[in-house]
mmCIF file of C-alpha atoms in Angstrom:
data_model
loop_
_atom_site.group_PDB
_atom_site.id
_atom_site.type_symbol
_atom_site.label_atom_id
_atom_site.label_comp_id
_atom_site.label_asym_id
_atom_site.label_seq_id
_atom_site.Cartn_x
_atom_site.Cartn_y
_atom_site.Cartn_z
ATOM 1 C CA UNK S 372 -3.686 1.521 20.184
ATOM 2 C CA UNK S 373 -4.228 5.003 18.659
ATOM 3 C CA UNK S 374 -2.548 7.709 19.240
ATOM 4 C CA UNK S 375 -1.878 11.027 17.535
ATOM 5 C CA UNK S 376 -3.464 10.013 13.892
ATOM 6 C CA UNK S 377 -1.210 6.592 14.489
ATOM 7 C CA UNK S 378 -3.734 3.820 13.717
ATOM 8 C CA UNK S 379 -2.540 0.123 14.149
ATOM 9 C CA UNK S 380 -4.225 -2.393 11.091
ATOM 10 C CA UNK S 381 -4.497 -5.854 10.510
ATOM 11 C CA UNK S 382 -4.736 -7.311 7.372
ATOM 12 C CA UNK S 383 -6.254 -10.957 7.678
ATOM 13 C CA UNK S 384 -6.278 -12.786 4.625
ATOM 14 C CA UNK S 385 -9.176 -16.753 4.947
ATOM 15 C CA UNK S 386 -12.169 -17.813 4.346
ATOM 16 C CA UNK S 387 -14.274 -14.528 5.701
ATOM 17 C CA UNK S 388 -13.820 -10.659 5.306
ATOM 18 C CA UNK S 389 -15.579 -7.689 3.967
ATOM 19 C CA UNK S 390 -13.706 -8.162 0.918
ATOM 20 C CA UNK S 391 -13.903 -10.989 -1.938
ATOM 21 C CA UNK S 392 -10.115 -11.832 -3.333
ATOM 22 C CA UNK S 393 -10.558 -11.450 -7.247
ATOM 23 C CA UNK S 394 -6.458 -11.980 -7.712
ATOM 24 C CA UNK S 395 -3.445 -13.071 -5.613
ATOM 25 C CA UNK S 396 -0.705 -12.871 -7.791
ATOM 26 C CA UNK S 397 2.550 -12.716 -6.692
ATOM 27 C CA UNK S 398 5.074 -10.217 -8.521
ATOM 28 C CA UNK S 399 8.082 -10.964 -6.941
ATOM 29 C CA UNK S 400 9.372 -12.942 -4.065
ATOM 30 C CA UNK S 401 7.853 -15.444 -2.139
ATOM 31 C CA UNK S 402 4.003 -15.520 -2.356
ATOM 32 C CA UNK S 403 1.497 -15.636 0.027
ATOM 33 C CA UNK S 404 -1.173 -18.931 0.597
ATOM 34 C CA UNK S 405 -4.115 -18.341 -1.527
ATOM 35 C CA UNK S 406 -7.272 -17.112 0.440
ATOM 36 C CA UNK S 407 -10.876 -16.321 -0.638
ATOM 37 C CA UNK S 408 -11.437 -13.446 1.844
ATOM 38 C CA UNK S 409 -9.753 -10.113 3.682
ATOM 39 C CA UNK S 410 -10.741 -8.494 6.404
ATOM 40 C CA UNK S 411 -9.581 -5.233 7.786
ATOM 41 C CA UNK S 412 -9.744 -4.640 11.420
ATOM 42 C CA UNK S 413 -8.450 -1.468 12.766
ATOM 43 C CA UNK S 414 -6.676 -2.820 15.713
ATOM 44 C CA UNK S 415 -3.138 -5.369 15.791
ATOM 45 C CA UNK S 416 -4.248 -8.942 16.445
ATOM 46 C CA UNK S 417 -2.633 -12.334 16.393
ATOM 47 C CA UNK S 418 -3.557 -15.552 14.301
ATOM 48 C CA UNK S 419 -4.670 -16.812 18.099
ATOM 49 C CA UNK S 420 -7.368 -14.131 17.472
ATOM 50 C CA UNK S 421 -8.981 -14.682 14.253
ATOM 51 C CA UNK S 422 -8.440 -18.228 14.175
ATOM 52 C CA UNK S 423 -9.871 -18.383 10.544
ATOM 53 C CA UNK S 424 -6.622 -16.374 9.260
ATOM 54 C CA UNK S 425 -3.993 -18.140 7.220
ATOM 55 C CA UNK S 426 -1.776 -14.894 7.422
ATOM 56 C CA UNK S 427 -2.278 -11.649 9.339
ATOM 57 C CA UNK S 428 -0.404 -8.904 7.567
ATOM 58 C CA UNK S 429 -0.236 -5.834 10.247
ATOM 59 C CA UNK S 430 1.178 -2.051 9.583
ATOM 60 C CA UNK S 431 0.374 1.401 11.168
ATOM 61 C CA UNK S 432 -0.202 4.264 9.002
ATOM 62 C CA UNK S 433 2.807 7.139 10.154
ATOM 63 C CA UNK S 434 3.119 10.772 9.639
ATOM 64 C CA UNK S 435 4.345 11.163 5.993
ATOM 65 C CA UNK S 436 7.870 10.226 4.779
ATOM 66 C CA UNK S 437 9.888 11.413 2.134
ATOM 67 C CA UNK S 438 7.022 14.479 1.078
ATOM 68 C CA UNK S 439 7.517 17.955 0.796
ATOM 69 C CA UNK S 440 5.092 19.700 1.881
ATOM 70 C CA UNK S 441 3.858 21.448 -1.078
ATOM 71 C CA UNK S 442 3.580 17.593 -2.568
ATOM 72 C CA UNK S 443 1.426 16.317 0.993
ATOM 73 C CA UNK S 444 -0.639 19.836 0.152
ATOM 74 C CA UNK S 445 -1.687 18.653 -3.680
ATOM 75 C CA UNK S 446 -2.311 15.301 -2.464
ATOM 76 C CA UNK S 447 -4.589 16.479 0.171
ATOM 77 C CA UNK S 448 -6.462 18.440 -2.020
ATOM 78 C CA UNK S 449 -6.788 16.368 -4.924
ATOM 79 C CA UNK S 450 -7.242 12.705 -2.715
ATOM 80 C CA UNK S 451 -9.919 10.405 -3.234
ATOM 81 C CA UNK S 452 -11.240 9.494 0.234
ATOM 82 C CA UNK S 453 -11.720 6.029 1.539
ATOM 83 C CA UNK S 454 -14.694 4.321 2.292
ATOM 84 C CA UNK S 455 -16.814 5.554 -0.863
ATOM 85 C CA UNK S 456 -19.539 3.704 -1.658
ATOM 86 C CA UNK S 457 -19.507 3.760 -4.985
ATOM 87 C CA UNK S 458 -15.547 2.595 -4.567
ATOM 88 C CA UNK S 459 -16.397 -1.260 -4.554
ATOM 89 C CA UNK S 460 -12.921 -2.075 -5.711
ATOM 90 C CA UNK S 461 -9.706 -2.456 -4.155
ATOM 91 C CA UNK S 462 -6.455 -3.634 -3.908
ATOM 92 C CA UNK S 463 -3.566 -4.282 -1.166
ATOM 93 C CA UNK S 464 -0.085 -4.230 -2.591
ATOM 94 C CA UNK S 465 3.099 -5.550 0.455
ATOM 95 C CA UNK S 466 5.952 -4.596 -0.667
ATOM 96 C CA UNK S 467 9.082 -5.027 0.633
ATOM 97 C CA UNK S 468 12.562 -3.175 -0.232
ATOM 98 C CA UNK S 469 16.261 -4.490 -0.349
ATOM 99 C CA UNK S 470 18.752 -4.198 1.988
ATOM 100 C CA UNK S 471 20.792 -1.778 -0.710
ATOM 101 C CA UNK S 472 17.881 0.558 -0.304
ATOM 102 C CA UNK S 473 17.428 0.514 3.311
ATOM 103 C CA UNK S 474 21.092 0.746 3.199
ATOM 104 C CA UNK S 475 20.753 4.058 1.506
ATOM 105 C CA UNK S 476 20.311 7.541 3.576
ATOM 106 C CA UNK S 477 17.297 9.396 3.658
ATOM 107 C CA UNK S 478 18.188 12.148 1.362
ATOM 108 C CA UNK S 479 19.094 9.523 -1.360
ATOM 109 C CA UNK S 480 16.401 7.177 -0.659
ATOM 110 C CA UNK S 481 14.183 10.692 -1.350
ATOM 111 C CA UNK S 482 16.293 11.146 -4.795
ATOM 112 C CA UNK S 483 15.482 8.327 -6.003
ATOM 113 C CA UNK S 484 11.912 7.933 -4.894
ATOM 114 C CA UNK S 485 10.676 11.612 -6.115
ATOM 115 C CA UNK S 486 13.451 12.895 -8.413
ATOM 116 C CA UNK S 487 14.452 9.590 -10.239
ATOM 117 C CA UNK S 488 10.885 7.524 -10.221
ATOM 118 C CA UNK S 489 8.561 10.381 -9.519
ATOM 119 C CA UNK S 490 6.163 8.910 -7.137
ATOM 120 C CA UNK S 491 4.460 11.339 -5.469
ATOM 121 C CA UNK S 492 4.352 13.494 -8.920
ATOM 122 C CA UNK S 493 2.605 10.444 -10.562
ATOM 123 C CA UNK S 494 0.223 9.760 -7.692
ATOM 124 C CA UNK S 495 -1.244 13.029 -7.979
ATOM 125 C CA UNK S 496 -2.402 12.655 -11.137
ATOM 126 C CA UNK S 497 -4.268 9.548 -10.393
ATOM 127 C CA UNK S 498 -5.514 10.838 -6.993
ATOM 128 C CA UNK S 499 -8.895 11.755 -7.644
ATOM 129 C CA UNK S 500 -9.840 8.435 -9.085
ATOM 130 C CA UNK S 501 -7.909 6.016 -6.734
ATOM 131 C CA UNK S 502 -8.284 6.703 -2.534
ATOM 132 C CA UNK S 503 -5.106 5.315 -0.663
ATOM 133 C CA UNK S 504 -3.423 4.639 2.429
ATOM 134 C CA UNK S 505 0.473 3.675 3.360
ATOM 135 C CA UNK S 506 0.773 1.325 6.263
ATOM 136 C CA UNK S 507 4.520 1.029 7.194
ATOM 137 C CA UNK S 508 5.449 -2.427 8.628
ATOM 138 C CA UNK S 509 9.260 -2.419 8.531
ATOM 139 C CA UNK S 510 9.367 -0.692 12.123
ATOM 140 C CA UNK S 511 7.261 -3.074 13.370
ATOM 141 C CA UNK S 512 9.315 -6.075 12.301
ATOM 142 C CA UNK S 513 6.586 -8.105 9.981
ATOM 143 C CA UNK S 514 7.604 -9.078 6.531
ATOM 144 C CA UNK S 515 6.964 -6.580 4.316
ATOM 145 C CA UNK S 516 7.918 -3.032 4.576
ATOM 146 C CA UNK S 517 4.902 -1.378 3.269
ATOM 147 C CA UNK S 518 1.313 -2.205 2.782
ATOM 148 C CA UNK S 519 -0.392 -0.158 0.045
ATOM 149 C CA UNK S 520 -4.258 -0.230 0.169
ATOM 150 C CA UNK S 521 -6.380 1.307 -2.686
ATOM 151 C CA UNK S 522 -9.918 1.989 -2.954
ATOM 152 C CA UNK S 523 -11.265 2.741 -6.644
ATOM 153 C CA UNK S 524 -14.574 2.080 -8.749
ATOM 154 C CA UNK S 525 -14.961 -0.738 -10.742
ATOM 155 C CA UNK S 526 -14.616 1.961 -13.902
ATOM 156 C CA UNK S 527 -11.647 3.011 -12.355
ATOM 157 C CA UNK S 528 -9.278 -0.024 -12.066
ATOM 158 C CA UNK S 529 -7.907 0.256 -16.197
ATOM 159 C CA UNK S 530 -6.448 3.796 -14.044
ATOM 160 C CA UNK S 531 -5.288 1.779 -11.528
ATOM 161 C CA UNK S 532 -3.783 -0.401 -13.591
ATOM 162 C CA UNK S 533 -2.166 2.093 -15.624
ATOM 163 C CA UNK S 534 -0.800 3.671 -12.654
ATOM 164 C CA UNK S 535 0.580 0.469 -11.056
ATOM 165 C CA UNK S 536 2.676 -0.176 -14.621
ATOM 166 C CA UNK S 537 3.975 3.213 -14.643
ATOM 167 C CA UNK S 538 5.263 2.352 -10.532
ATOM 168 C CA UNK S 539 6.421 -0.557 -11.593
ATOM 169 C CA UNK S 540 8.467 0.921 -14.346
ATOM 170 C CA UNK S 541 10.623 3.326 -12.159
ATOM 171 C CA UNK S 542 13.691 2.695 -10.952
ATOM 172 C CA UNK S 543 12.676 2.786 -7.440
ATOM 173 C CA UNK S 544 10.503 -0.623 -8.110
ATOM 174 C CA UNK S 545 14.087 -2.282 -9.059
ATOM 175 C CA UNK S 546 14.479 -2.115 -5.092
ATOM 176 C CA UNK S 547 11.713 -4.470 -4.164
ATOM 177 C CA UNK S 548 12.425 -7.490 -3.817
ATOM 178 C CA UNK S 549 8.925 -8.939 -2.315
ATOM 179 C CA UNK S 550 5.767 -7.930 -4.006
ATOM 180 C CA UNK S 551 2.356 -9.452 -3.559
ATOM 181 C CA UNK S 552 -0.924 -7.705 -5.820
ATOM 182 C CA UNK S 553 -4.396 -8.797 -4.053
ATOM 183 C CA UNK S 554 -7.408 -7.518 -5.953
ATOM 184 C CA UNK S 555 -10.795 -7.019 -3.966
ATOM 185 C CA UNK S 556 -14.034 -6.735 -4.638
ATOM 186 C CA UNK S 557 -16.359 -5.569 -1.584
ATOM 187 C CA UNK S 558 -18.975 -8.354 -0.284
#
């Protein structure tokens, strides 16, 4: 269902998809089954659905969290959209957080996210090379909390790269406790 910019996705991870799986590498916690495809489809589904799935990973992208709105402003303006053509490569990241940060209020969930780790501040500067989307999962009771989808050029992913060390570096990454890196290549 869609409703107000709220769009429901599923994630479906076998044997078909619009995307080839280059890497499945699990970072941290339990890993997912190895699959050769991933499909995206814009809608929530069930394995009953796509019975060529071996997982179904599902989130709905929400109105932003934790940005000011200077920070949402400079993203906007400096954001790489999706669906380039020339943006071949991609990359879903679930993550999922501990209970000590879920434990945490908002206000110090922001501190450390922004004035500790400096996400958004980071992001920007890799914005106009890397297109992204935040699917929040959490709310909807599914196993990860977040799934982070990135669209780049081929030229592009040493960037990528670069930015995913420098995330995984802050002290907001020593939160996570389930991390899964699949790397796509559009079919």
């Amino acid at each position: 269902m869609k409703r107000d910019g709220i769009n429901p996705v599923s994630f479906l991870g076998g044997q078909s998809g619009l995307w080839k799986v280059v890497r499945l590498e699990t970072i941290v916690g339990e890993g997912l089954s190895d699959v050769g495809y991933l499909d995206v489809k814009p809608i929530h589904i069930s394995v009953n659905d796509s019975a060529s799935a071996k997982w179904i990973l599902r989130g709905t992208n929400v109105h932003t969290r934790y940005a000011e709105r200077r920070e949402v402003d400079k993203l906007v303006a400096h954001q790489a959209t999706l669906g380039r053509p020339e943006a071949v490569c991609a990359a879903l990241i679930p993550i999922r957080k501990s209970a000590q940060w879920w434990g945490m209020a908002q206000d110090e969930r922001r501190r450390v996210f922004e004035d500790e780790s400096r996400h958004i501040a980071m992001s920007i500067d890799y914005s106009a090379a890397i297109a992204r989307r935040l699917y929040q999962s959490r709310e909807l009771g599914e196993a990860f909390d977040f799934l982070t989808w990135f669209e780049f050029t081929p030229e592009n992913e040493k960037i990528f790269d670069k930015l995913l060390a420098k995330m995984r570096a802050a002290k907001e990454w020593s939160f996570v406790d389930r991390e899964i890196d699949i790397r796509l290549i559009r079919v």
